[in-house]
Coordinates of C-alpha atoms (C1' of nucleotides) in Angstrom, one line a residue:
Chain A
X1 CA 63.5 106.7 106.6
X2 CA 62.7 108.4 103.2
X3 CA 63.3 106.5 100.4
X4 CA 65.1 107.8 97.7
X5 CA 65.7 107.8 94.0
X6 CA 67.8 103.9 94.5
X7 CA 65.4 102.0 96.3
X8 CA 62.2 103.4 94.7
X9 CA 64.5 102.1 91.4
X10 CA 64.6 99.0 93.0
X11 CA 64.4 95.8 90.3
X12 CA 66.9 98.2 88.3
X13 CA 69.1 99.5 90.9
X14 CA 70.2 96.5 92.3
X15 CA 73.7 96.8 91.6
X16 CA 73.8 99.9 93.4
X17 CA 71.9 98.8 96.4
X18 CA 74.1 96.0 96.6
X19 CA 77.2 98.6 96.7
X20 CA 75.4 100.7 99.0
X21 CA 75.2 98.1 101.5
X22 CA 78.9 96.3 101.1
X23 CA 80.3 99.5 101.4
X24 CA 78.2 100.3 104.7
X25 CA 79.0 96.9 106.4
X26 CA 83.0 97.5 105.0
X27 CA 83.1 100.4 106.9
X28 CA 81.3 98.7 110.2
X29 CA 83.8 96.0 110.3
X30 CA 86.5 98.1 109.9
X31 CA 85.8 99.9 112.9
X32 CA 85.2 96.0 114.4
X33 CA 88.9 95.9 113.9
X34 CA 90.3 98.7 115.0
X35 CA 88.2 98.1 118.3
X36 CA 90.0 94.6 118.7
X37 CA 93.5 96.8 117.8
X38 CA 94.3 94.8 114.8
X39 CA 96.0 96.4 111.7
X40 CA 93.5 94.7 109.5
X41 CA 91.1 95.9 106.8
X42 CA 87.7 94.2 105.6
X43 CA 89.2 93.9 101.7
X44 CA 92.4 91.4 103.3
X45 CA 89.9 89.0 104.5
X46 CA 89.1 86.9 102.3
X47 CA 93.1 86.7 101.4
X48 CA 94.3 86.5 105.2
X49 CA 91.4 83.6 105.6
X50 CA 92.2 81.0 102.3
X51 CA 96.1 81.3 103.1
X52 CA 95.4 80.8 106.5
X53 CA 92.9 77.6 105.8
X54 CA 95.2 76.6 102.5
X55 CA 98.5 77.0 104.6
X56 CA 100.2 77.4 101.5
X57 CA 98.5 78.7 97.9
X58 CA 99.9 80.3 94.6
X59 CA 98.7 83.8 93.1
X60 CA 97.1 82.4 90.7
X61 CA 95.2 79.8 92.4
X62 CA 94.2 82.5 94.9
X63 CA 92.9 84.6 92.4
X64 CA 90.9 82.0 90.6
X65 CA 89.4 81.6 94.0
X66 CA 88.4 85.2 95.1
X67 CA 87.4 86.1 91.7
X68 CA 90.1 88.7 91.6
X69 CA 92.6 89.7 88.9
X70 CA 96.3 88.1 89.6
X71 CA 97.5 91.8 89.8
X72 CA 94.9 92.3 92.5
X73 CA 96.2 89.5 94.4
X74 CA 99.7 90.6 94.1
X75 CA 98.9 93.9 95.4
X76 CA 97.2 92.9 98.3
X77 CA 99.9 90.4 99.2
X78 CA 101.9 93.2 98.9
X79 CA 100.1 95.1 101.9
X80 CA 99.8 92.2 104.5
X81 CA 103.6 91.0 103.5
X82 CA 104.2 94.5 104.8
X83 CA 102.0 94.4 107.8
X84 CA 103.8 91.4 108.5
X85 CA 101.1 88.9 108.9
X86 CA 101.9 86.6 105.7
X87 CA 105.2 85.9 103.7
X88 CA 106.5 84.0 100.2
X89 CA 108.5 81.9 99.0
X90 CA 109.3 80.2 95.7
X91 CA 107.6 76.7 96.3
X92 CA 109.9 73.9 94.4
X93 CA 108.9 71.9 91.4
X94 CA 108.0 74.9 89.3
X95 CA 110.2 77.8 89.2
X96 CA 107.5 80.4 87.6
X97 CA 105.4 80.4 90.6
X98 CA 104.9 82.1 93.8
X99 CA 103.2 80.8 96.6
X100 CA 102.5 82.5 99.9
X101 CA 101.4 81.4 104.0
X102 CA 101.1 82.5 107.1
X103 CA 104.6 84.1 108.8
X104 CA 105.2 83.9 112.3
X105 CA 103.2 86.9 113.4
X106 CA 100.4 86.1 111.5
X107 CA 99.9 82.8 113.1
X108 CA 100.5 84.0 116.1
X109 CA 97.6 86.6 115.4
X110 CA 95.6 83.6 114.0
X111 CA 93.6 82.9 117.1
X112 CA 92.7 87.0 117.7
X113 CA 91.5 87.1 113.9
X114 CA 89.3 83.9 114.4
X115 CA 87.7 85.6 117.6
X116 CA 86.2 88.3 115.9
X117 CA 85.5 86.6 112.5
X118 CA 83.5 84.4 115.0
X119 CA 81.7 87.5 116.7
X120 CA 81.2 88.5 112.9
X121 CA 79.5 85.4 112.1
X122 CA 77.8 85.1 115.3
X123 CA 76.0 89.0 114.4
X124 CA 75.2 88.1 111.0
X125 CA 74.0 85.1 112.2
X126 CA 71.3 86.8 114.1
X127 CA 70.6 89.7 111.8
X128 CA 69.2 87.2 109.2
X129 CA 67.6 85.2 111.4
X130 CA 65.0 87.9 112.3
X131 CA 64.7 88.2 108.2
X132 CA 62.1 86.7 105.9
X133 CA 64.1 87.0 103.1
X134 CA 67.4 85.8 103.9
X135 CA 69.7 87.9 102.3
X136 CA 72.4 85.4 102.0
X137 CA 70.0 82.4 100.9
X138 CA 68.8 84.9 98.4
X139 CA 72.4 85.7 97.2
X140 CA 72.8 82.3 96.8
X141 CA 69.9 81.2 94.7
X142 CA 70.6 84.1 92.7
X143 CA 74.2 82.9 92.3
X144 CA 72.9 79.2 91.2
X145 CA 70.1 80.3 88.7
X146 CA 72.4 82.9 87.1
X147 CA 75.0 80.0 86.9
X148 CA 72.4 77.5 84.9
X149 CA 72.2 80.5 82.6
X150 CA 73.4 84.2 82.4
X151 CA 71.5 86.8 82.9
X152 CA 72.5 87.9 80.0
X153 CA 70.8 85.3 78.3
X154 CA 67.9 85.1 80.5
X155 CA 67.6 88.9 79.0
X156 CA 67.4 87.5 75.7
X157 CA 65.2 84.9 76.2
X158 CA 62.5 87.1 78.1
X159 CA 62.4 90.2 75.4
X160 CA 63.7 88.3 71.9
Chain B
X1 CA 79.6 74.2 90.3
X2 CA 82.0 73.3 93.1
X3 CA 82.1 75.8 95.8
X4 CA 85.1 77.8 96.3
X5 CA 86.2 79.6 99.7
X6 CA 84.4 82.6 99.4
X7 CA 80.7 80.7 98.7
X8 CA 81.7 78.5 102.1
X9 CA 82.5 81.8 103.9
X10 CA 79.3 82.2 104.0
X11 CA 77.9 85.1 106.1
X12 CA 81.4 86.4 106.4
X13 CA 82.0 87.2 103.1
X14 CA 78.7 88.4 102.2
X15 CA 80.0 91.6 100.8
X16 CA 82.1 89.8 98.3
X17 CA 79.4 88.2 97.3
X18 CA 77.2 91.0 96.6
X19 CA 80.0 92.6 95.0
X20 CA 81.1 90.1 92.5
X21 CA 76.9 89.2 92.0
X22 CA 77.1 93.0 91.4
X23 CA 80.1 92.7 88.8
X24 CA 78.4 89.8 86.9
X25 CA 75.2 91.8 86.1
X26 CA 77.2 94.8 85.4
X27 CA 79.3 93.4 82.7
X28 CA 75.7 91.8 81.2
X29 CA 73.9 95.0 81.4
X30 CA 76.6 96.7 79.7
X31 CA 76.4 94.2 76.9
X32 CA 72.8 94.6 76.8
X33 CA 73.3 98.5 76.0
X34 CA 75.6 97.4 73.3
X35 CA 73.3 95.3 71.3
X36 CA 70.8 98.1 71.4
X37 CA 73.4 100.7 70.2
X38 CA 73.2 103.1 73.1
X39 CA 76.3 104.5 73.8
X40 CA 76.0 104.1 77.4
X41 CA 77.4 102.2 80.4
X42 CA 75.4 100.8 83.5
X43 CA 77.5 103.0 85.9
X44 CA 75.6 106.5 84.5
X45 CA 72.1 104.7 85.0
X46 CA 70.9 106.2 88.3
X47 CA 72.2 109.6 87.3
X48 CA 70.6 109.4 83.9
X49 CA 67.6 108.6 85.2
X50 CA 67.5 110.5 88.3
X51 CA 68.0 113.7 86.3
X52 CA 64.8 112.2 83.6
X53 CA 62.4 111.9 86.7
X54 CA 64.0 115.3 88.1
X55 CA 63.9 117.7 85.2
X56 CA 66.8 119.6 86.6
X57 CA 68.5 118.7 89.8
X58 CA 71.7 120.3 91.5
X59 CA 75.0 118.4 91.9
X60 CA 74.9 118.1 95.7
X61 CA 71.2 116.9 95.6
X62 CA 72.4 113.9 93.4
X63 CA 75.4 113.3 95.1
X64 CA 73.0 113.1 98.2
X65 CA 70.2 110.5 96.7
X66 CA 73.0 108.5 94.5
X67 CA 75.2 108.0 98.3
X68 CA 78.0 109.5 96.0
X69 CA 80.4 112.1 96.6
X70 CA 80.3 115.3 95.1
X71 CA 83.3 115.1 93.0
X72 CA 82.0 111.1 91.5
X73 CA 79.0 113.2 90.5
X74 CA 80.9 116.1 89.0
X75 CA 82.8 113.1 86.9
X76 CA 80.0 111.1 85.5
X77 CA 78.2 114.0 84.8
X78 CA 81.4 115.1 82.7
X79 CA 81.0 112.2 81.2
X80 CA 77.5 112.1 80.2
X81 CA 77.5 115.6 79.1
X82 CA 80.6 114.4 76.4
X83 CA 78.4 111.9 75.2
X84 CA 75.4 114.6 74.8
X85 CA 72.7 113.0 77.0
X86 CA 72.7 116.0 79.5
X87 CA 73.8 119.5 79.9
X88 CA 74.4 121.6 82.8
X89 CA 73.3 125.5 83.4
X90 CA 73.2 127.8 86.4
X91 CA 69.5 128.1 88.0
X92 CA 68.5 131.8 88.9
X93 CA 68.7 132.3 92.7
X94 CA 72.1 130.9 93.7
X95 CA 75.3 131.5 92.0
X96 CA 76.8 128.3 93.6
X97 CA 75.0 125.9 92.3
X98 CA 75.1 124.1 88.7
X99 CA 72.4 121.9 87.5
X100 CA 72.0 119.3 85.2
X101 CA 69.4 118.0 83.0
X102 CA 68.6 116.6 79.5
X103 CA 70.1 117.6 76.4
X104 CA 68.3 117.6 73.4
X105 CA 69.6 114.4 72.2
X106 CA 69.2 112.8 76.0
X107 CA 65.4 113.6 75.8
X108 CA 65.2 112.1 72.1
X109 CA 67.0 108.7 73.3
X110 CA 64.7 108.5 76.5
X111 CA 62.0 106.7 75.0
X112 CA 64.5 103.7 73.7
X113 CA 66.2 103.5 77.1
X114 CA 62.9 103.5 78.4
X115 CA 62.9 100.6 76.2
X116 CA 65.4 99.2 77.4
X117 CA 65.1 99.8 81.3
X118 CA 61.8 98.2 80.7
X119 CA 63.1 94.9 79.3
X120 CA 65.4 94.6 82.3
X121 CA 62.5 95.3 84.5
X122 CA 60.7 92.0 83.4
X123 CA 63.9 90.2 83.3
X124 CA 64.3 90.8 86.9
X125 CA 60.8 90.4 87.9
X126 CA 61.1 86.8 86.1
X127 CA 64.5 86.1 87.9
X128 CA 62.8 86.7 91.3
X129 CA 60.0 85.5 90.6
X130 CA 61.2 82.1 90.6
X131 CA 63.2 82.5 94.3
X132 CA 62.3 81.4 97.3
X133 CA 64.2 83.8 99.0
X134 CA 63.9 87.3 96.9
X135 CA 66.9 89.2 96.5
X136 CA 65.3 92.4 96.0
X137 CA 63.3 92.1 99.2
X138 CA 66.2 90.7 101.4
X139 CA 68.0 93.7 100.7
X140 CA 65.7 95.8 101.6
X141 CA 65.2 94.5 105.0
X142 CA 68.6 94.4 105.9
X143 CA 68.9 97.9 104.6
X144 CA 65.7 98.6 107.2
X145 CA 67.1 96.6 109.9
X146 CA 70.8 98.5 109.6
X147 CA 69.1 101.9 109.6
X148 CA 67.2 101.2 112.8
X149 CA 70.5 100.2 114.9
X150 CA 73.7 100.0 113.0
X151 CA 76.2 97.1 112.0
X152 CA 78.6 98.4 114.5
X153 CA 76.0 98.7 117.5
X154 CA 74.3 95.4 117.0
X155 CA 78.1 93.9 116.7
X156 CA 78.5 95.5 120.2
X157 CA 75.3 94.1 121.9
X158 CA 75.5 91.0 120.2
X159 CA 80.0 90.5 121.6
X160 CA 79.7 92.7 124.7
Chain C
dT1 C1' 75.9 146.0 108.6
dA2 C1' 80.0 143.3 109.8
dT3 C1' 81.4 138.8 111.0
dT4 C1' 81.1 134.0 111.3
dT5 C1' 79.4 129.7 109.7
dT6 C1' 77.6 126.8 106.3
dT7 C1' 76.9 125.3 101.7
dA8 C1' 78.0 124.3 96.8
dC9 C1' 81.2 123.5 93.9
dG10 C1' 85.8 122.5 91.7
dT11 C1' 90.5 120.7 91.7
dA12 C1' 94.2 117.7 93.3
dA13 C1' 95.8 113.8 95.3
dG14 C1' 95.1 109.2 96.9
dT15 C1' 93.2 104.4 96.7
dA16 C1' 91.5 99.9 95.1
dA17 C1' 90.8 97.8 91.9
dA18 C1' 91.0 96.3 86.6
dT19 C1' 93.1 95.6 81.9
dA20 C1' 97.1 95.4 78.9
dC21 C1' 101.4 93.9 78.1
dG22 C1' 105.8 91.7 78.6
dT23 C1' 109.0 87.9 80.2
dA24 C1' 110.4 83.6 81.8
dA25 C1' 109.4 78.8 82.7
dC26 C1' 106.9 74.9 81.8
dT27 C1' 104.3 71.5 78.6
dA28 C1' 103.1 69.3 74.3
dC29 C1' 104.3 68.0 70.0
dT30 C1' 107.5 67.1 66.0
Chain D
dA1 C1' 116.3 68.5 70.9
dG2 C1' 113.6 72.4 68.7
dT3 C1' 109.5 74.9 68.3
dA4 C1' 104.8 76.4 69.6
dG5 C1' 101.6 77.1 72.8
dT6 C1' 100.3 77.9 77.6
dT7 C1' 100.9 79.3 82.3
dA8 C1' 102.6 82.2 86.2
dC9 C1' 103.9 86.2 87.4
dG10 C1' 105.3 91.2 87.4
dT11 C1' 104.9 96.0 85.9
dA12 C1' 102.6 99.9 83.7
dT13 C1' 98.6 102.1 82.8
dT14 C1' 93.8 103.0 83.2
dT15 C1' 89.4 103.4 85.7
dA16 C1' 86.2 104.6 89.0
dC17 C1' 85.8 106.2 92.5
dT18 C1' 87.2 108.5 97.3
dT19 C1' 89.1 112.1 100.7
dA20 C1' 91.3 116.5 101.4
dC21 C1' 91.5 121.0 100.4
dG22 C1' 90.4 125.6 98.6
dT23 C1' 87.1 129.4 97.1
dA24 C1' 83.1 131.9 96.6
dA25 C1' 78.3 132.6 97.6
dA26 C1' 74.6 132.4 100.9
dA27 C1' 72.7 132.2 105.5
dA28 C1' 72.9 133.0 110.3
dT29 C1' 74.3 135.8 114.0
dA30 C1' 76.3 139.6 116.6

DNA sequence: TATTTTTACGTAAGTAAATACGTAACTACT
DNA sequence: AGTAGTTACGTATTTACTTACGTAAAAATA
């Protein structure tokens, strides 16, 4: 319960409290996984989910959408092509793209998936509800103002 | 403005939020170094100032209050002792350990990123300031909530 | 005091990403 | 149709860490 150096740091630490905590729940849902014996990690999520919502969805488009770098995306695809839960294929119409979906296994592990991402939601749901700052609600305004202007603008403007 | 997948998935991809929140203020602290000609990036921050507050403070015992392994802090410090900002030396007593703390040139340039630390500070304050829901505080509480029962065990009571 | 265990540190190897760079295909323009 | 610019993707390299492992010193214990 002792605070240390990071959270006494607070207004300038964010960035590392922010890590702290990703990295705490990562590990917690990985474990959420391997309970519910799937050969899933917490970083394929957001992949796995947008192919599986999309049905089908080029690299690039992908990585547009999880703010990732198109390597990232390939690499990643790489891992759950392997694992067997999505495949690719050369979509017609434009012969420089790649576009990936679902393969048979992975819709098949569909359903399992969308259990758990539901018991997911389900804790998170209560965890913020007993919350007076809402850590997602927060994220979110923070995301909004920061997108009217930058912070590093907003720097500028407070200390010219 | 439009919302893409990972800003509707909500409280399931909460940690992809904080972490690309966490990249975007990264990239504009780093800028915000730049323009006042510190030679310095926002990853060394809580080691640079940890070891200001500290005077001198063992590897372990940083590793310990940054949540970083040993051999990150060994790497950094590497780092910040080729820039010139601190140095390391053995403290009487045990001939394990190796401390760090200011060089010469660290202490001179503490004042102006003092300076600098400072101006962030108020930027943040303002940022907040004008949220309903405050980041800063949000993150705190879950931090609190997680520490008194785990991800993982409220998961469990939550999906029995 | 001898032995075992723990602690502090360093190095090596692995991982999850990014950036940099190159090529081929498509688009726009002449 | 030919050229210039752009886009989509892949590979190579770099970065910022981690875990795994090894060694020496200190502490605990027999």
């Amino acid at each position: 319960m002792q605070k240390n150096i990071i959270d006494e740091l607070a207004e300038l630490a964010i960035g590392a409290r922010m890590k702290r905590l990703y990295e705490s729940l990562s590990r917690d849902v990985m474990k959420i996984y391997a309970d519910h014996h799937l050969n899933f990690e917490t970083k394929y999520f957001t992949l796995f989910y947008l192919i599986s919502k999309r049905g089908e969805i080029g690299i690039m488009d992908i990585a547009e959408e999880l703010s990732l770098s198109h390597p990232g995306v390939i690499n990643l695809a790489k891992e759950l092509e392997k694992k067997g839960y999505i495949e690719s294929f050369k979509p017609p119409g434009d012969n420089r793209k790649r576009s990936l979906r679902l393969s048979k296994k992975g819709l098949k592990a569909l359903p399992e998936f969308e259990l758990v991402w539901n018991k997911i939601y389900k804790t998170n749901k209560l965890l913020f509800a007993k919350q007076q700052h809402h850590l997602l609600k927060a994220l979110e305004e923070t995301e909004a103002l920061l997108e009217k202007e930058s912070y590093y603008k907003r720097f500028k403007k407070v200390n010219p």
